[in-house]
Coordinates of C-alpha atoms in Angstrom, one line a residue:
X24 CA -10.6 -13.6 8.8
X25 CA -10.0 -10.2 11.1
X26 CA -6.2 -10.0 11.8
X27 CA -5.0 -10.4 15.6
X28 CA -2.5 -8.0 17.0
X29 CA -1.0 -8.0 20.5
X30 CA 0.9 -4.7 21.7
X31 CA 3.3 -5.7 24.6
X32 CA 4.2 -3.4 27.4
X33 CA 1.6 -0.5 25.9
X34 CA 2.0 1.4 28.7
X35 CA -1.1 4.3 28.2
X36 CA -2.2 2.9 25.2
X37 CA 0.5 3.6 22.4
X38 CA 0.9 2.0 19.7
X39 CA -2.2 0.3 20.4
X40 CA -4.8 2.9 20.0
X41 CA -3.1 3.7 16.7
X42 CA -3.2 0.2 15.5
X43 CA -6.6 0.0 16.4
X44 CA -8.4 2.8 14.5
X45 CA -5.8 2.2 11.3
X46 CA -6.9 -1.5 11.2
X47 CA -10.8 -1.3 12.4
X48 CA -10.7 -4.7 10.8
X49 CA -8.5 -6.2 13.1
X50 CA -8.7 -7.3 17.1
X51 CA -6.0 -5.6 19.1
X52 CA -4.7 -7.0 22.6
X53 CA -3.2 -4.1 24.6
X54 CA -0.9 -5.8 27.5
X55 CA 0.7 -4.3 29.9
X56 CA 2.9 -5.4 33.6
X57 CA 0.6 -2.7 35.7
X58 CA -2.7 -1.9 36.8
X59 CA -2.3 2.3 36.2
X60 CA -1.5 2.0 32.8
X61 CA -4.2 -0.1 31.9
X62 CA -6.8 2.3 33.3
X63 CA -5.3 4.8 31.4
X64 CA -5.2 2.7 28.1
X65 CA -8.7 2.0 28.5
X66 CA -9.8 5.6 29.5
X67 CA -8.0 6.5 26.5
X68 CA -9.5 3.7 24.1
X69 CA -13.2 4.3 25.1
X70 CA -12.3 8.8 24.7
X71 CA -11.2 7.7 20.9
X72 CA -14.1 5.4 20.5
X73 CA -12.5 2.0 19.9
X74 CA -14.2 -1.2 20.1
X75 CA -11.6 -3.7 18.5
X76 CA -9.1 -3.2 21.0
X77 CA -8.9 -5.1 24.5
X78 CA -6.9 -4.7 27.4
X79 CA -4.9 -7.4 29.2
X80 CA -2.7 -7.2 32.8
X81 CA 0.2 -9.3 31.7
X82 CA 3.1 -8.7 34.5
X83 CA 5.2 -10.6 33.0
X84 CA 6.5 -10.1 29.1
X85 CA 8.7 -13.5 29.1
X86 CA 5.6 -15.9 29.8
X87 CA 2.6 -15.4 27.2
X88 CA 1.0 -18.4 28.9
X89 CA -1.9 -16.7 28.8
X90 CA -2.0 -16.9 24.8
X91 CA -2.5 -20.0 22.6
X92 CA 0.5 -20.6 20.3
X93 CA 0.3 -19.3 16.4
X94 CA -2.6 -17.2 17.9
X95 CA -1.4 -14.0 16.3
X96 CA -1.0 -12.5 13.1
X97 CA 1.4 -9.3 14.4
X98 CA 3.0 -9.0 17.8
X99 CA 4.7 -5.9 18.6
X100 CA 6.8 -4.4 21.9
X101 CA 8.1 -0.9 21.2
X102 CA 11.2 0.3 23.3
X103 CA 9.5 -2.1 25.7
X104 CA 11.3 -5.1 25.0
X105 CA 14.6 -3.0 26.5
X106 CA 12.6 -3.3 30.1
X107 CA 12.2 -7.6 29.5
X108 CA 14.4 -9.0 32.4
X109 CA 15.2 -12.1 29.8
X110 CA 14.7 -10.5 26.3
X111 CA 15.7 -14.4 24.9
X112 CA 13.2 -15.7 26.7
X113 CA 10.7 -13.0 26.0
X114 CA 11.2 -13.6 22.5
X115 CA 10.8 -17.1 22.1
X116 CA 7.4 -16.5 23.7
X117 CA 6.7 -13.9 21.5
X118 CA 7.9 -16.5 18.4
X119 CA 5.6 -19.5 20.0
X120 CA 2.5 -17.0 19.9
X121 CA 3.2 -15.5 16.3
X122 CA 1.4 -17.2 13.5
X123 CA 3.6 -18.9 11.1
X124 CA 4.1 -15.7 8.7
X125 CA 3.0 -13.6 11.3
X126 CA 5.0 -10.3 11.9
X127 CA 7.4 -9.4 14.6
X128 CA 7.7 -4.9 15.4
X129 CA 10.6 -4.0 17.7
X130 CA 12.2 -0.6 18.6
X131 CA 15.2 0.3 20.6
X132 CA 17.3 2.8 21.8
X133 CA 20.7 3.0 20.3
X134 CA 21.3 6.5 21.7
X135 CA 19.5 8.3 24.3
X136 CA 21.6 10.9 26.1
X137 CA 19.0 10.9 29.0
X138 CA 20.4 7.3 29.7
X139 CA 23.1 9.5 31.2
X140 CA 21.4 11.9 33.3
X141 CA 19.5 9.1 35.0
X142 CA 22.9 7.8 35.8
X143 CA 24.1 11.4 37.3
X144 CA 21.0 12.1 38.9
X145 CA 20.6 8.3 40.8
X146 CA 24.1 8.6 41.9
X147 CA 23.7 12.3 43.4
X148 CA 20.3 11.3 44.9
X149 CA 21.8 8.0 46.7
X150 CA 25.6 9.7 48.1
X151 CA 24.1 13.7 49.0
X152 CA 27.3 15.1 50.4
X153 CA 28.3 11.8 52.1
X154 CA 31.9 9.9 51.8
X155 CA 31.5 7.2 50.0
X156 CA 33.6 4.2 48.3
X157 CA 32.9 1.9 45.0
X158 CA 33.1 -1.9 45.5
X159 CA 34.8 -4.1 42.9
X160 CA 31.7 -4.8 41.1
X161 CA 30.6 -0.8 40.5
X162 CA 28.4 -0.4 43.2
X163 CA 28.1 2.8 45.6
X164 CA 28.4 2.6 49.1
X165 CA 27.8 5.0 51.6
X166 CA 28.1 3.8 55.0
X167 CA 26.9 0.6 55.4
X168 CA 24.3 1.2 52.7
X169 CA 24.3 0.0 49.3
X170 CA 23.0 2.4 46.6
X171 CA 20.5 0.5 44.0
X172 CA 21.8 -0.3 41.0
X173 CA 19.4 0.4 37.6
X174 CA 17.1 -2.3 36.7
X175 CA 16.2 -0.4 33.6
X176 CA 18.2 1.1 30.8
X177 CA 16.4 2.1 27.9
X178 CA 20.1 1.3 25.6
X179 CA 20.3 -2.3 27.1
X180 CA 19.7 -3.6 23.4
X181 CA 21.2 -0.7 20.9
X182 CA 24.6 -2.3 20.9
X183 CA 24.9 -3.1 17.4
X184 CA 23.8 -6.4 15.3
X185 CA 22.3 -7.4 19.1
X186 CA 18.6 -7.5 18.9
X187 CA 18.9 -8.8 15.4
X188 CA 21.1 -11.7 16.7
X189 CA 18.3 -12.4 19.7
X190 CA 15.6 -12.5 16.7
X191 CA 17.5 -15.1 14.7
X192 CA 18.4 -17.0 17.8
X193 CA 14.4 -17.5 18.0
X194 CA 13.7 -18.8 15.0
X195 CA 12.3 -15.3 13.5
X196 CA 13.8 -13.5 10.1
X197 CA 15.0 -10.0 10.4
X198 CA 13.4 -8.8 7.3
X199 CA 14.1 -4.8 7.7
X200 CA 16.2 -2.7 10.0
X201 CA 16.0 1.3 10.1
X202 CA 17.5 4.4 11.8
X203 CA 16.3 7.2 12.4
X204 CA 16.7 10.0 15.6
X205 CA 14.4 12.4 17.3
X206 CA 13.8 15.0 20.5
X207 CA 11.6 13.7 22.9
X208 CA 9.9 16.8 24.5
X209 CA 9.8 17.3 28.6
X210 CA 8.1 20.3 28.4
X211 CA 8.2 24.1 29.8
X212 CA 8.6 22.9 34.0
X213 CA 11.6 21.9 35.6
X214 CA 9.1 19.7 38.1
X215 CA 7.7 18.0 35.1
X216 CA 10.6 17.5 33.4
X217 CA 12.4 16.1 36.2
X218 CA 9.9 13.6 36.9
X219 CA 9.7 12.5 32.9
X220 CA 13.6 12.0 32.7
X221 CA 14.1 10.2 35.6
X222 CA 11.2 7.8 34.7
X223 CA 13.8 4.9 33.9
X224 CA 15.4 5.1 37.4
X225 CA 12.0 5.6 39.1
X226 CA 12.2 2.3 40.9
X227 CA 15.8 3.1 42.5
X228 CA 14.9 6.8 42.9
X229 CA 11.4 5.1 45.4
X230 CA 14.0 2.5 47.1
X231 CA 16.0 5.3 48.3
X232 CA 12.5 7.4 49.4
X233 CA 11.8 4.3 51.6
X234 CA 15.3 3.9 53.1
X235 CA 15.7 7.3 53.7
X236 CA 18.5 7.7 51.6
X237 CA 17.3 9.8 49.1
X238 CA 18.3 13.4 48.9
X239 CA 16.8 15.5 47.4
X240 CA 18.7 18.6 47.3
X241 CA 21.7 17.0 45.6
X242 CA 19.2 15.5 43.2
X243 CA 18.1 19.0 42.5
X244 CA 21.5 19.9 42.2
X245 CA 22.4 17.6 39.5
X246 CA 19.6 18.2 37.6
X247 CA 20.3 21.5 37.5
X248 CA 24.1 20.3 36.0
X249 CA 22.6 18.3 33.2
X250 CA 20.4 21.2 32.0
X251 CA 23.8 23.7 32.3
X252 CA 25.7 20.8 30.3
X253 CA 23.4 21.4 27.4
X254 CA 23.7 18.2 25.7
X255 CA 21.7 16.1 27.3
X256 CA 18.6 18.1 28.3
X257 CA 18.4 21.7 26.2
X258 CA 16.3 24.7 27.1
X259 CA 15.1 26.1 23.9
X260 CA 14.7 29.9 24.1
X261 CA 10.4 29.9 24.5
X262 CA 11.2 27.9 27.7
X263 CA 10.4 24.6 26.3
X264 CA 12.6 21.3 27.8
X265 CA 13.8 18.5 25.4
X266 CA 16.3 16.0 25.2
X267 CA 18.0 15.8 21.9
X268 CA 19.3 13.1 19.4
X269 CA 17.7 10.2 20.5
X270 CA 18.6 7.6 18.2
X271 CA 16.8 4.6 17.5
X272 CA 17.0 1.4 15.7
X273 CA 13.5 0.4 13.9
X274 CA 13.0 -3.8 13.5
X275 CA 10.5 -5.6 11.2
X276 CA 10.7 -9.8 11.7
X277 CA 9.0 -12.3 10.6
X278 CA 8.5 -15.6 12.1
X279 CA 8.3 -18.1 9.2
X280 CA 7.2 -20.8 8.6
X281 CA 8.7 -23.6 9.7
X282 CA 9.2 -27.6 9.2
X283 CA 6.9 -28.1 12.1
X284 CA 4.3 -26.3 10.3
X285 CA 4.3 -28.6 7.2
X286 CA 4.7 -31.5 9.3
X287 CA 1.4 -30.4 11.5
X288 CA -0.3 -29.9 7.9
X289 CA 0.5 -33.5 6.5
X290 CA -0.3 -35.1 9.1
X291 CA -3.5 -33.7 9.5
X292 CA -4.5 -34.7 5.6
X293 CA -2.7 -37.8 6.5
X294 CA -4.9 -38.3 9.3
X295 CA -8.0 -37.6 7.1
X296 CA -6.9 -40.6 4.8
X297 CA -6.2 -43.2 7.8
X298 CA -2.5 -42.9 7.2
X299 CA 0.4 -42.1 9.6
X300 CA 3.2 -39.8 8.0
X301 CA 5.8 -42.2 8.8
X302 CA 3.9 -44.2 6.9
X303 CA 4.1 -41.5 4.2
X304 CA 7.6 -40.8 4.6
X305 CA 8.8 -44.9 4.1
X306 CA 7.3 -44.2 0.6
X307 CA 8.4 -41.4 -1.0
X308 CA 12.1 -42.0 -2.6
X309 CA 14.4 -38.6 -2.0
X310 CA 15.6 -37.1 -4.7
X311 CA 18.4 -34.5 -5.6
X312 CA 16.0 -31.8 -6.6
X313 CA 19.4 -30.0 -8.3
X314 CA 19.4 -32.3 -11.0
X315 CA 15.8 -31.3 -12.3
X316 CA 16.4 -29.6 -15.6
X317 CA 12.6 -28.5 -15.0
X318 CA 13.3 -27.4 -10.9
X319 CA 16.8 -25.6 -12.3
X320 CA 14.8 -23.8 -14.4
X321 CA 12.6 -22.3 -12.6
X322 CA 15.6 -21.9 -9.5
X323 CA 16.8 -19.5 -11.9
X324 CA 14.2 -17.7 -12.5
X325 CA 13.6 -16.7 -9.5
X326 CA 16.7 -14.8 -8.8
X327 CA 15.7 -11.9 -11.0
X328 CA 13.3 -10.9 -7.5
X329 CA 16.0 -9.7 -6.2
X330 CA 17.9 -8.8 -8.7
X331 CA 17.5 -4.5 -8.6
X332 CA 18.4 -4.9 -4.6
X333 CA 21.9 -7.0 -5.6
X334 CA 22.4 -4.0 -8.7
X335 CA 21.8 -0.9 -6.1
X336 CA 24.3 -2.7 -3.8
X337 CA 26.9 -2.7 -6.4
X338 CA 26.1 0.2 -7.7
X339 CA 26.7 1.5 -4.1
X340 CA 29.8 -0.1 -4.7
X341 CA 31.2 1.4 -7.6
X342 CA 29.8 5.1 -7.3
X343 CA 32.9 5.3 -4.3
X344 CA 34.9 4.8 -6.7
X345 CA 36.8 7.3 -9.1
X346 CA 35.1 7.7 -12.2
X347 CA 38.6 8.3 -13.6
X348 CA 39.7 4.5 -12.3
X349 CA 38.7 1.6 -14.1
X350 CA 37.2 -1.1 -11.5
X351 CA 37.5 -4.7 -12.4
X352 CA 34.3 -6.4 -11.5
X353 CA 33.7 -10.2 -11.6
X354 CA 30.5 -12.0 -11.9
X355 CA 29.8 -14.9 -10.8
X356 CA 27.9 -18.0 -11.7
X357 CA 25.4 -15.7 -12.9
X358 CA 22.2 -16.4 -13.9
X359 CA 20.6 -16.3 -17.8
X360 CA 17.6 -14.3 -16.5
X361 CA 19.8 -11.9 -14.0
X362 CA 21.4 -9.6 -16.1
X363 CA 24.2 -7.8 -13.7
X364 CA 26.9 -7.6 -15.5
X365 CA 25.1 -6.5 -18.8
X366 CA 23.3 -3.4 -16.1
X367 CA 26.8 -2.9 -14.7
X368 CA 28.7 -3.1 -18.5
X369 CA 26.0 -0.4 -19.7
X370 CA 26.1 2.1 -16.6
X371 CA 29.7 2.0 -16.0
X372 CA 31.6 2.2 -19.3
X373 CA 35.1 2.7 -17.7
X374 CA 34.4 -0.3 -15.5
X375 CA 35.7 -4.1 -16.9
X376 CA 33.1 -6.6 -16.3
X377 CA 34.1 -10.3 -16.5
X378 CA 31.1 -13.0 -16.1
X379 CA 32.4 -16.7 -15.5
X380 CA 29.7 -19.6 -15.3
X381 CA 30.7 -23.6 -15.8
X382 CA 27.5 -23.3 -18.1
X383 CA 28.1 -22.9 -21.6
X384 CA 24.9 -21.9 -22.4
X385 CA 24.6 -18.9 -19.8
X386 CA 28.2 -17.7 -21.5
X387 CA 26.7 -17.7 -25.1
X388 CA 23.5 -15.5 -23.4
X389 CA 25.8 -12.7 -21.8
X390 CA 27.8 -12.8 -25.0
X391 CA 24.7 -12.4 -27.1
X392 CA 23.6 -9.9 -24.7
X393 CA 26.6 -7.8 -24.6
X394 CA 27.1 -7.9 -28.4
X395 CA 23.7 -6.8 -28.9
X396 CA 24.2 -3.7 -27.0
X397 CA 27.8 -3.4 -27.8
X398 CA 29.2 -3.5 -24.9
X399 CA 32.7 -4.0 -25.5
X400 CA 33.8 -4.1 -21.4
X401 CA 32.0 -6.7 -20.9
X402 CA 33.5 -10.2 -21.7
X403 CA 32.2 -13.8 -20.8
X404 CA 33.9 -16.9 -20.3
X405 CA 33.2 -20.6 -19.7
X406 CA 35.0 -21.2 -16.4
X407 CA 34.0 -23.0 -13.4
X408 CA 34.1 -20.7 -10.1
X409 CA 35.1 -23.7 -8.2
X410 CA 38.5 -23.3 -10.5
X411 CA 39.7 -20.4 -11.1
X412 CA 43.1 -20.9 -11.3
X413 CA 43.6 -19.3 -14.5
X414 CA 42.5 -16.2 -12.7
X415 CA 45.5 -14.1 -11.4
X416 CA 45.4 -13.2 -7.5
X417 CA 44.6 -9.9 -6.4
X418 CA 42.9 -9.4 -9.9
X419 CA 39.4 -7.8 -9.4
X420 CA 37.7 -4.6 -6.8
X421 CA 34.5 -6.8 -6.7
X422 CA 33.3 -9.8 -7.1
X423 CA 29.5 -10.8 -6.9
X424 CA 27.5 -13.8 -6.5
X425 CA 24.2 -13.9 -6.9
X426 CA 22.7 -16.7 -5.7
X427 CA 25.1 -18.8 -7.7
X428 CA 26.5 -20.3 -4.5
X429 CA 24.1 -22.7 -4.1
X430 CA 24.3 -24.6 -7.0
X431 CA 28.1 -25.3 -7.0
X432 CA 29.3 -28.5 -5.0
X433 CA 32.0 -27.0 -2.9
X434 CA 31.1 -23.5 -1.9
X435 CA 33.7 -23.0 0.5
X436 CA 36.3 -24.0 -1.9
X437 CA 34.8 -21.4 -4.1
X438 CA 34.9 -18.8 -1.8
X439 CA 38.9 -19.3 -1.0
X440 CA 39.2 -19.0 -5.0
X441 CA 37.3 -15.1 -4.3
X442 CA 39.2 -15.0 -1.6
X443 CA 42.6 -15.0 -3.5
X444 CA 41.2 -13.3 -6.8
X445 CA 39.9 -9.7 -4.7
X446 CA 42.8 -7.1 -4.1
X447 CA 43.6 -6.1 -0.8
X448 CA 40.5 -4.1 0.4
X449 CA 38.2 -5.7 -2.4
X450 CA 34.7 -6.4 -1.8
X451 CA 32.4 -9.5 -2.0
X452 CA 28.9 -8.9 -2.3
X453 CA 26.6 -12.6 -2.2
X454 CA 23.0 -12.9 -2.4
X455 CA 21.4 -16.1 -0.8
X456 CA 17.5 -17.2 0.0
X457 CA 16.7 -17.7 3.2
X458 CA 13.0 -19.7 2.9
X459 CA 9.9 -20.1 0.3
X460 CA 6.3 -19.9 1.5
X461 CA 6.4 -22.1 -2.1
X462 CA 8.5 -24.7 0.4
X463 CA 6.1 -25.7 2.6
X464 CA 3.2 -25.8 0.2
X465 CA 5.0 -28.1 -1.8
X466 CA 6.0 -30.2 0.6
X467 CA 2.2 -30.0 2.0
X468 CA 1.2 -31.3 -1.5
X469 CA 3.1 -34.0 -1.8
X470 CA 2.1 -35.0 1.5
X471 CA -1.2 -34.8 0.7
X472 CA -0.9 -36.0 -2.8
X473 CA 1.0 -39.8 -1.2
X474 CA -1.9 -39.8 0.9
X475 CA -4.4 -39.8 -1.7
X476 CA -2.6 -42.3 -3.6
X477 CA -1.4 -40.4 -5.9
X478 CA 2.3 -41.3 -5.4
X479 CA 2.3 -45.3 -4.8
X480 CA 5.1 -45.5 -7.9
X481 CA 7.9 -44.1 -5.3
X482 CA 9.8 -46.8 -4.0
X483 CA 12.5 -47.1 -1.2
X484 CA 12.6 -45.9 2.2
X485 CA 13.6 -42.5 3.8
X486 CA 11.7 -39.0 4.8
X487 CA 10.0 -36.6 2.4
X488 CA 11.6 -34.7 -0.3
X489 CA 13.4 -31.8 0.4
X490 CA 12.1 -30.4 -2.9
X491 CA 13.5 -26.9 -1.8
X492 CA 15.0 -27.4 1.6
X493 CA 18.4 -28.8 -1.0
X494 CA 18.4 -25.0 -2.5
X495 CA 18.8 -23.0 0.6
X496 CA 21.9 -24.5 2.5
X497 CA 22.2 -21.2 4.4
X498 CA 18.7 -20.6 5.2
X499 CA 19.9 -21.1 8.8
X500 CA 20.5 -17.5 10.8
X501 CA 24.2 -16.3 10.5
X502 CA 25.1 -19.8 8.4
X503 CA 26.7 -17.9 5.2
X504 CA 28.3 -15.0 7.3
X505 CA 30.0 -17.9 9.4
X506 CA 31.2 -19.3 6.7
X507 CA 32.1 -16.0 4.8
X508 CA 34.2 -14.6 7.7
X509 CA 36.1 -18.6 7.8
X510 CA 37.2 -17.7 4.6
X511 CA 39.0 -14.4 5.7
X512 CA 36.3 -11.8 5.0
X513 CA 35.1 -9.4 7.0
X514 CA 31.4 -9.0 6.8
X515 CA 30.6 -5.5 7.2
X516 CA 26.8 -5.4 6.2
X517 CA 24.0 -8.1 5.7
X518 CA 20.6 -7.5 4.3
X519 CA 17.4 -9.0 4.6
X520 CA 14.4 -8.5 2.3
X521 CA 11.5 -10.4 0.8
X522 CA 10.3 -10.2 -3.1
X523 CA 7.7 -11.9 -5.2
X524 CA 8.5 -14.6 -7.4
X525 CA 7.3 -15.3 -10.5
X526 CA 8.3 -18.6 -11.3
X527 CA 7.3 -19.5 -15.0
X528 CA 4.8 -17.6 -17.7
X529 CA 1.6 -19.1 -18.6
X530 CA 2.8 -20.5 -21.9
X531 CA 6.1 -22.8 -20.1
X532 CA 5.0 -26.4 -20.2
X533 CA 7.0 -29.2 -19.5
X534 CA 7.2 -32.3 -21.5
X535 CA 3.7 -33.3 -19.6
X536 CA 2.0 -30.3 -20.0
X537 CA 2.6 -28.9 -16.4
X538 CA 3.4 -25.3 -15.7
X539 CA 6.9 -25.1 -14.0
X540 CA 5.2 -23.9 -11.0
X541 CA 3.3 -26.6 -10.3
X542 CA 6.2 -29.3 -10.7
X543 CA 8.3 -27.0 -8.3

């Protein structure tokens, strides 16, 4: 099936017509609020020779009414999301139209010194020479008239952590953030330049042409200041205009797939078998999926996916350190098929490792594991994170968990133990997953499977199994950083990242013959 992309606020065409003739496979939507940009999208489209791209007139970026929900794979809005009058409400319209696993591409401004000319310039253009006085809420006043106050600013979302916190808060995954700066070019005449910087405050700038309030020779004037300033707007020495060290901030989301989802696909195969799913869910028995030697198995081996991202972290870690200074590095709960502390051990001789896991058998493993590469900083020990009281305060630099949180019964109880065991300045570094695609196709098959029959030996009464909802207690946006920073950290980066799993070789059986993937 040919993918469906919808580009919001396009303005002349951009990113669409790039989209398009990367993806001739796919059908592009180009939307945007006005009539004159749409003409010259489409002029554009039909000079480049594109036939998968269509235009739509959407004034309005917070209702998608016009779209079906889950109707596409990839939605993306540029810088223009900044322009949105409710950016929440814009992107829970944007969520409701994404496909569950569909894609979410967002830009904004984090720095844009012309942000600041625009202000210089609309002030100059509304006051001219004239007296004028500032009201309690910031606004100009000359006379009895009110200078307009910007409806745009192309910065309105750079503050930091804030469009990633307006993605969470509608249901989408932030799965990648970049940085990066560049010039944006205004060209060799002062008339043309004028007319590109100034295109944020456009609206204020016609207001004031209307009113006959708009001056233009002070505007002029304060042009003329910003290119003297320098910073903001440079003249390069062949005559060309530009304004420099724009930075923005580069956002890949993902709207998942959600509970919804699984509960639309039961019931459909429900439906095909003349059963309701409450009647489904009355006869499935829940089950702590934790307990499963099989399911704890294969839990741990999917940890080694993301694995190398939790090593370069710590190796991030301990390269600002001295190599003179010997770092104390805990591991925690740790994993028999995630071999940190062995990587760290090997790579850092001067560093002492310590792994601590309530399970014996992952002990004996790092110990074999250390011996056979005789690493003699590394040393393992059967000790429950929950109770580390044997461990003196202020003992390690760094302490990691990676992934172990889940599977101990009182994580908050274990975090006050890190808490008390990092020195002053320490650092915690804890990985966590946030969802499975594997989730929701299990719980789709044993929805389907009860509905076939297939599961009439459950008794008792209560909804579906959670069969990996019980392994990801902070899959919620911000739930382990919440309860991190209770704790008395401060958390001063968070990552997001996807990897593939693979959950068993061909040659792991159960007792029944299954593969461990199938029974998870």
């Amino acid at each position: 099936k040919y993918p469906r992309i919808l580009v919001l606020a396009s303005g002349p065409g951009e990113p669409s017509a790039t989209l398009a003739a990367n993806f001739p496979d796919a059908e592009v939507t180009s939307a945007h609020s006005t009539l004159r940009c749409i003409d010259w999208a489409s002029h554009r489209f039909k000079k480049l020779g594109l036939s998968n791209i269509f235009t739509r007139l959407l004034p309005d970026m917070e209702d998608l009414g016009a779209f079906k929900s889950s109707s596409f794979d990839l939605v993306v809005t540029g810088y223009g999301l900044s322009n949105a009058s409710d950016p929440k409400k814009a992107l829970n319209e944007i969520h409701r139209v994404l496909a569950p696993g569909g894609s979410y591409l967002a830009a904004v401004w984090e720095q844009a010194p012309a942000d600041v000319a625009c202000d210089i310039i609309l002030r100059h253009s509304c006051i001219g020479p004239n007296s004028f006085h500032t009201t309690s809420d910031g606004k100009d006043v000359v006379g009895s008239f009110t200078c307009p106050v910007r409806t745009k600013h192309p910065t309105a979302l750079g503050k930091p952590h804030l469009l990633e916190s307006l993605i969470e808060d509608a249901n989408m995954s932030v799965m990648e953030v970049s940085n990066d700066e560049y010039p944006l070019k205004l060209g060799k005449t002062k008339e043309f330049a004028f007319r590109a910087l100034t295109l944020p405050i456009r609206a204020e700038l016609t207001e004031l042409q209307k009113s006959n309030h708009f001056h233009c020779d002070d505007a002029a004037e304060a042009f003329e200041d910003v290119l003297k300033e320098g910073f903001m707007v440079k003249i390069h020495e062949d005559g060309d205009l530009e304004v420099p060290y724009n930075q923005y901030k580069f956002i890949v989301a993902r709207r998942e797939f959600e509970d919804s989802d699984a509960a639309g696909k039961a019931s459909k195969a429900a439906k095909n078998k003349g059963m309701s799913l409450s009647t489904m869910q009355a006869a499935i028995k829940p089950t702590d999926v934790r307990q499963d030697p099989i399911i704890f198995d294969t839990w741990n081996r999917m940890k080694p996916a993301a694995s190398d991202k939790i090593y370069k972290t710590l190796k991030k870690q301990l390269d600002g350190y001295k190599r003179s200074k010997e770092v104390k590095v805990l591991d925690a709960a740790p994993s028999p098929y995630t071999n940190t502390s062995i990587a760290v051990a090997a790579d850092y001789p001067n560093t002492s490792v310590q792994a601590i896991s309530k399970s014996l058998n992952v002990v004996e493993e790092v110990r074999e594991l250390a011996s056979a590469r005789g690493l003699h900083n590394l040393e393992a020990k059967n000790l429950d994170p929950m109770n580390m009281k044997s461990v003196p305060d202020k003992s390690f630099d760094i302490i990691v968990c990676s992934f172990g949180l889940t599977f101990l019964s009182s994580p908050e109880d274990t975090l006050a133990q890190f808490r008390r065991a990092l020195k002053p300045g320490g650092t915690l570094i804890i990985s966590v997953w946030e969802d499975f695609a594997l989730r929701q196709l299990s719980d789709s098959i044993i929805a389907q499977m009860h509905a076939a029959g297939e599961l009439e030996d459950f008794s008792g009464t209560g909804s579906l199994p959670n069969v990996l909802d019980q392994l990801l207690p902070y899959a919620r946006p911000r739930a382990l950083e919440n309860v991190i920073t209770k704790h008395g950290f401060n958390v001063s980066h968070v990552d997001h990242e996807t990897a593939r799993i693979i959950l068993s070789e061909p040659s792991c059986k159960s007792d029944y013959g299954e593969n461990i993937a199938t029974l998870a």
